[in-house]
Amino acid sequence: MEINDIYNGKTRAYGIIGNPVEHSFSPVLQNTIAKKMGINMAYLPFTVEKGSVKKALEGAYLLGFDGFNVTVPHKVEVIESLKDIDPLAEKIGAVNTLKKVENGYKGYNTDILGLGKCLDIEGVEIKDKTVIVLGAGGAAKAAAVMAAVKEAAEIYIVNRTVEKAENIKKSLEKYYKGKVYAIGYDALYNIEKVDCLINTTSAGMGDGNTYSVVEDKTFFKKVPFVVDIVYVPWETQIMKDASEMGTRAVNGFAMLIYQGIASFEIWHDISIDNETAKEIKESLEKYYNGGKNGR
Ligand code: ATR
């Protein structure tokens, strides 16, 4: 009989809390990073109902859990249950990573770090540049804050409901010195110079979806680099249209991997170099596209 000694008495416990969590890629992602980095930890998915986050974390703390990722729908609700919050996560108003501290957990937002790392590794510079963010939900806010803290010269927030874009603009203007514009899709085509476009809308998401919020694809002639935070389908319509116009386009899988790596770095007080991060991303990409993603 084979002995299973992956875990033992010294294994540290981590997990993801959300609802639903059964499709989450994070357990495979975190357990893979742990194996690569030689860290004795286990990472499991936990379904937590809306309204139960505080109780769940009290119990988890008593059980000695060292950290969590937090996903939909708890990224905002979790904030009221924290002992401390990282200033960047506070700016975004959403938390996706918890680290055990005295008497509870401290919250961080690594979605923004994942996007930053993705741009770094792709060699895309944001400082003093023009960034367009499509959408005005939670992911758009994280992307806009990333552009602001990286000192972009101008940020355009483009949304179907312009009022929501206005809200992000207002919150950025509290600390950001560059220019922020909140506009609708009709005004998108008037933008003359763009360095990076980040799609955070869910409109093109889902296998077989061929919808793009950028109806006139010739606009991409003005855009050298596109990130779509979606990765199902693997190549979204926005990415297809952008590529057709000669634009470099990447999907959100790299961001997903890099936000996980950033969480891992926070939990273990280590820094994972870009080369190792890229190797982890490429292995997981192969695994995911080979259909072995447990979905
Ligand atoms: P998240 O918090 O994950 O970013 P969200 O808050 O649901 O998700 O936001 C989804 C974004 O996709 C919104 O900006 C939404 O636009 P509205 O604010 O106008 O609803 C955008 N979105 C979804 N479907 C869209 C569509 N068909 N056309 C344009 N934008 C769309």
Coordinates of C-alpha atoms and ligand atoms in Angstrom, one line a residue:
M1 CA 0.0 0.0 0.0
E2 CA 1.2 3.5 -0.9
I3 CA 1.9 5.9 2.0
N4 CA 0.4 9.4 1.6
D5 CA 2.8 11.8 3.4
I6 CA 2.2 15.0 1.4
Y7 CA 0.9 16.5 4.7
N8 CA 2.1 15.9 8.3
G9 CA 1.8 17.4 11.7
K10 CA 3.8 20.5 10.6
T11 CA 1.7 21.3 7.6
R12 CA 0.4 24.9 7.6
A13 CA -3.2 25.5 6.6
Y14 CA -4.5 28.0 3.9
G15 CA -7.6 28.2 1.8
I16 CA -9.9 30.2 -0.4
I17 CA -13.3 31.4 0.9
G18 CA -16.1 32.4 -1.5
N19 CA -19.4 31.2 -2.9
P20 CA -19.2 29.3 -5.2
V21 CA -15.7 28.0 -5.0
E22 CA -15.9 24.6 -6.7
H23 CA -14.6 26.0 -10.0
S24 CA -11.7 27.9 -8.3
F25 CA -8.3 27.4 -9.9
S26 CA -6.6 28.7 -6.7
P27 CA -6.1 25.3 -4.9
V28 CA -4.1 23.9 -7.9
L29 CA -2.3 27.2 -8.2
Q30 CA -1.3 27.5 -4.6
N31 CA -0.4 23.9 -4.0
T32 CA 1.7 24.0 -7.2
I33 CA 3.6 27.1 -6.0
A34 CA 4.1 25.5 -2.5
K35 CA 5.6 22.4 -4.2
K36 CA 7.9 24.4 -6.4
M37 CA 9.0 26.6 -3.5
G38 CA 9.4 23.6 -1.0
I39 CA 6.9 24.9 1.5
N40 CA 4.9 22.5 3.7
M41 CA 1.3 23.8 3.4
A42 CA -2.1 22.7 2.3
Y43 CA -4.6 24.9 0.5
L44 CA -8.3 24.0 0.3
P45 CA -11.6 25.6 -1.0
F46 CA -14.2 26.7 1.6
T47 CA -17.8 27.7 0.7
V48 CA -18.8 30.5 3.0
E49 CA -22.3 32.0 2.8
K50 CA -22.9 35.8 2.5
G51 CA -23.2 37.2 6.0
S52 CA -21.0 34.5 7.6
V53 CA -17.5 35.7 6.8
K54 CA -16.9 37.2 10.3
K55 CA -17.8 33.9 12.1
A56 CA -15.9 31.8 9.6
L57 CA -12.7 33.9 10.2
E58 CA -13.1 33.7 13.9
G59 CA -13.3 29.9 13.7
A60 CA -10.4 29.8 11.2
Y61 CA -8.2 31.9 13.5
L62 CA -8.9 29.5 16.4
L63 CA -8.0 26.6 14.2
G64 CA -4.7 28.3 13.3
F65 CA -5.2 28.9 9.6
D66 CA -2.3 31.1 8.4
G67 CA -4.0 32.8 5.4
F68 CA -6.8 32.9 2.9
N69 CA -7.7 34.1 -0.5
V70 CA -11.1 35.7 -0.7
T71 CA -13.3 35.6 -3.8
V72 CA -16.8 36.6 -4.9
P73 CA -19.0 37.7 -3.1
H74 CA -16.9 38.5 0.0
K75 CA -14.1 40.8 -1.2
V76 CA -15.8 43.9 0.3
E77 CA -17.7 42.3 3.1
V78 CA -14.6 40.8 4.6
I79 CA -13.1 44.2 5.3
E80 CA -15.2 44.8 8.4
S81 CA -13.8 41.6 9.9
L82 CA -10.1 42.5 9.6
K83 CA -7.6 43.5 12.3
D84 CA -5.6 45.5 9.8
I85 CA -5.7 46.5 6.1
D86 CA -2.9 47.2 3.6
P87 CA -3.2 50.8 2.3
L88 CA -3.4 49.7 -1.3
A89 CA -6.3 47.3 -0.5
E90 CA -7.9 50.2 1.3
K91 CA -7.6 52.4 -1.7
I92 CA -9.4 49.8 -3.9
G93 CA -11.9 49.0 -1.2
A94 CA -11.6 45.3 -1.8
V95 CA -9.5 42.5 -0.3
N96 CA -8.6 39.2 -1.8
T97 CA -5.8 38.0 0.5
L98 CA -5.7 37.5 4.3
K99 CA -2.6 36.9 6.4
K100 CA -2.8 35.8 10.1
V101 CA -1.7 38.5 12.5
E102 CA -2.2 38.8 16.3
N103 CA -5.9 38.2 17.1
G104 CA -7.1 37.9 13.5
Y105 CA -6.2 38.6 9.9
K106 CA -4.7 41.5 7.9
G107 CA -6.2 42.1 4.4
Y108 CA -4.3 42.8 1.1
N109 CA -5.3 43.1 -2.5
T110 CA -3.1 41.1 -4.8
D111 CA -5.4 41.4 -7.9
I112 CA -3.7 44.8 -8.4
L113 CA -0.3 43.3 -7.8
G114 CA -1.1 40.5 -10.3
L115 CA -2.0 43.0 -13.0
G116 CA 1.2 45.0 -12.2
K117 CA 3.4 42.0 -12.4
C118 CA 1.7 40.9 -15.7
L119 CA 2.6 44.3 -17.2
D120 CA 6.1 44.2 -15.8
I121 CA 6.8 40.7 -17.2
E122 CA 5.3 41.8 -20.6
G123 CA 7.6 44.8 -20.5
V124 CA 4.7 47.3 -20.6
E125 CA 5.5 50.7 -18.9
I126 CA 2.6 52.7 -17.4
K127 CA 4.4 55.6 -15.9
D128 CA 3.6 58.9 -17.7
K129 CA 1.5 56.9 -20.2
T130 CA -2.2 56.8 -21.2
V131 CA -4.2 53.9 -19.9
I132 CA -7.8 53.0 -20.8
V133 CA -9.9 50.8 -18.4
L134 CA -13.1 49.3 -19.9
G135 CA -15.7 48.7 -17.2
A136 CA -16.4 50.3 -13.8
G137 CA -16.9 47.3 -11.5
G138 CA -14.5 46.0 -8.8
A139 CA -11.9 44.8 -11.3
A140 CA -12.0 48.1 -13.1
K141 CA -11.3 49.9 -9.8
A142 CA -8.3 47.7 -9.1
A143 CA -7.0 48.3 -12.6
A144 CA -7.5 52.1 -12.3
V145 CA -5.8 52.2 -8.9
M146 CA -2.9 50.2 -10.4
A147 CA -2.5 52.8 -13.2
A148 CA -2.7 55.6 -10.7
V149 CA -0.1 54.2 -8.3
K150 CA 2.2 53.5 -11.2
E151 CA 1.8 57.2 -12.1
A152 CA 0.1 57.0 -15.5
A153 CA -0.3 60.4 -17.1
E154 CA -4.0 59.9 -18.0
I155 CA -6.6 57.3 -17.1
Y156 CA -9.8 56.9 -19.1
I157 CA -12.5 54.9 -17.4
V158 CA -15.0 53.8 -20.0
N159 CA -18.4 52.3 -19.0
R160 CA -21.9 51.7 -20.3
T161 CA -23.2 53.3 -17.1
V162 CA -21.0 56.5 -17.0
E163 CA -22.1 57.3 -13.4
K164 CA -20.2 54.2 -12.2
A165 CA -17.1 55.4 -14.0
E166 CA -17.6 58.8 -12.4
N167 CA -17.5 57.2 -8.9
I168 CA -14.1 55.6 -9.6
K169 CA -12.8 58.9 -11.0
K170 CA -13.9 60.6 -7.8
S171 CA -12.1 58.1 -5.6
L172 CA -8.9 58.3 -7.7
E173 CA -8.8 62.1 -7.6
K174 CA -8.3 62.0 -3.8
Y175 CA -4.7 61.1 -4.3
Y176 CA -3.9 60.8 -8.0
K177 CA -2.2 63.8 -9.6
G178 CA -2.7 62.8 -13.3
K179 CA -5.9 63.3 -15.4
V180 CA -8.9 61.0 -15.1
Y181 CA -11.8 60.9 -17.5
A182 CA -15.1 59.0 -17.1
I183 CA -16.7 58.4 -20.4
G184 CA -19.2 56.2 -22.4
Y185 CA -18.3 54.0 -25.3
D186 CA -19.3 56.6 -27.9
A187 CA -16.5 58.9 -26.7
L188 CA -13.9 56.1 -26.7
Y189 CA -13.2 56.5 -30.4
N190 CA -12.2 60.2 -29.9
I191 CA -9.2 59.2 -27.8
E192 CA -6.1 59.9 -29.9
K193 CA -3.2 58.3 -28.1
V194 CA -3.3 55.1 -26.0
D195 CA -0.5 53.1 -24.5
C196 CA -2.4 50.3 -22.7
L197 CA -6.0 49.2 -22.7
I198 CA -7.3 46.9 -20.0
N199 CA -10.7 45.2 -20.4
T200 CA -12.4 44.4 -17.1
T201 CA -16.0 44.0 -18.5
S202 CA -17.6 40.6 -18.3
A203 CA -19.4 41.2 -21.6
G204 CA -17.2 38.9 -23.7
M205 CA -16.9 36.1 -21.1
G206 CA -17.9 32.5 -21.6
D207 CA -17.0 29.8 -24.0
G208 CA -18.1 30.7 -27.6
N209 CA -18.8 34.3 -26.7
T210 CA -17.9 36.6 -29.6
Y211 CA -19.1 39.9 -28.2
S212 CA -16.7 42.8 -27.8
V213 CA -17.6 46.1 -26.1
V214 CA -15.3 47.9 -28.6
E215 CA -17.6 47.7 -31.6
D216 CA -15.2 49.5 -34.0
K217 CA -12.1 47.2 -34.1
T218 CA -10.1 49.7 -36.1
F219 CA -9.7 51.6 -32.8
F220 CA -7.1 49.0 -31.8
K221 CA -4.8 50.5 -34.5
K222 CA -4.2 53.2 -31.9
V223 CA -3.5 50.7 -29.1
P224 CA -0.1 48.9 -28.8
F225 CA -1.1 46.6 -25.9
V226 CA -4.3 45.1 -24.6
V227 CA -4.9 43.0 -21.4
D228 CA -8.3 41.3 -21.1
I229 CA -8.9 40.1 -17.6
V230 CA -11.1 37.4 -19.0
Y231 CA -9.5 34.0 -20.0
V232 CA -12.7 32.0 -20.9
P233 CA -12.6 32.0 -23.9
W234 CA -8.9 31.8 -24.0
E235 CA -8.8 34.3 -26.9
T236 CA -11.6 36.8 -26.3
Q237 CA -13.2 38.8 -29.2
I238 CA -11.4 41.9 -28.0
M239 CA -8.1 40.0 -28.2
K240 CA -8.9 38.7 -31.7
D241 CA -9.9 42.1 -33.0
A242 CA -6.8 43.7 -31.4
S243 CA -4.4 41.1 -32.8
E244 CA -6.0 41.6 -36.2
M245 CA -5.1 45.3 -36.0
G246 CA -1.5 44.4 -35.1
T247 CA -1.9 44.9 -31.3
R248 CA -0.2 42.7 -28.7
A249 CA -3.0 41.1 -26.6
V250 CA -2.9 38.9 -23.5
N251 CA -5.7 37.3 -21.6
G252 CA -6.3 37.3 -17.8
F253 CA -4.7 33.9 -17.0
A254 CA -1.3 35.5 -16.3
M255 CA -3.0 37.9 -13.9
L256 CA -4.7 35.1 -12.1
I257 CA -1.4 33.3 -11.7
Y258 CA 0.5 36.4 -10.6
Q259 CA -2.1 37.4 -8.1
G260 CA -1.7 34.0 -6.5
I261 CA 2.1 34.3 -6.5
A262 CA 1.7 37.7 -4.8
S263 CA -0.5 36.2 -2.1
F264 CA 2.0 33.4 -1.6
E265 CA 4.8 36.0 -1.3
I266 CA 2.8 37.9 1.4
W267 CA 2.1 34.7 3.4
H268 CA 5.6 33.5 3.4
D269 CA 7.5 36.8 3.4
I270 CA 9.5 35.8 0.3
S271 CA 10.0 37.3 -3.1
I272 CA 9.6 35.1 -6.2
D273 CA 11.7 36.3 -9.1
N274 CA 10.1 37.1 -12.5
E275 CA 11.8 34.0 -14.1
T276 CA 10.3 31.6 -11.6
A277 CA 6.9 33.4 -11.8
K278 CA 7.0 32.9 -15.5
E279 CA 7.9 29.3 -15.2
I280 CA 5.0 28.7 -12.8
K281 CA 2.7 30.5 -15.2
E282 CA 3.8 28.5 -18.2
S283 CA 3.4 25.1 -16.4
L284 CA -0.1 26.0 -15.1
E285 CA -1.1 27.3 -18.6
K286 CA -0.1 24.0 -20.1
Y287 CA -2.0 22.1 -17.4
Y288 CA -5.1 24.3 -17.8
N289 CA -5.2 24.1 -21.6
G290 CA -4.7 20.4 -21.4
G291 CA -8.2 20.2 -19.9
K292 CA -6.8 19.1 -16.5
N293 CA -8.2 22.0 -14.6
G294 CA -10.7 20.1 -12.5
R295 CA -13.6 22.1 -14.0
Ligands
ATR1 P1 -16.4 43.0 -11.3 O1 -16.7 43.6 -9.9 O2 -16.0 41.6 -11.4 O3 -15.6 44.0 -12.1 P2 -19.1 43.9 -12.1 O4 -19.2 44.9 -11.0 O5 -20.3 43.0 -12.4 O6 -17.9 42.9 -12.0 O7 -18.8 44.8 -13.4 C1 -19.0 44.3 -14.7 C2 -18.6 45.4 -15.7 O8 -18.9 44.9 -17.0 C3 -19.4 46.6 -15.6 O9 -18.6 47.7 -15.8 C4 -20.5 46.5 -16.6 O10 -21.0 47.7 -17.1 P3 -22.2 48.5 -16.4 O11 -21.6 49.1 -15.1 O12 -22.7 49.5 -17.3 O13 -23.3 47.4 -16.0 C5 -19.7 45.8 -17.7 N1 -20.6 45.1 -18.7 C6 -21.2 43.9 -18.5 N2 -21.9 43.6 -19.6 C7 -21.7 44.6 -20.5 C8 -22.2 44.9 -21.8 N3 -22.9 44.0 -22.5 N4 -21.7 46.0 -22.4 C9 -20.9 46.9 -21.8 N5 -20.5 46.7 -20.5 C10 -20.9 45.6 -19.9

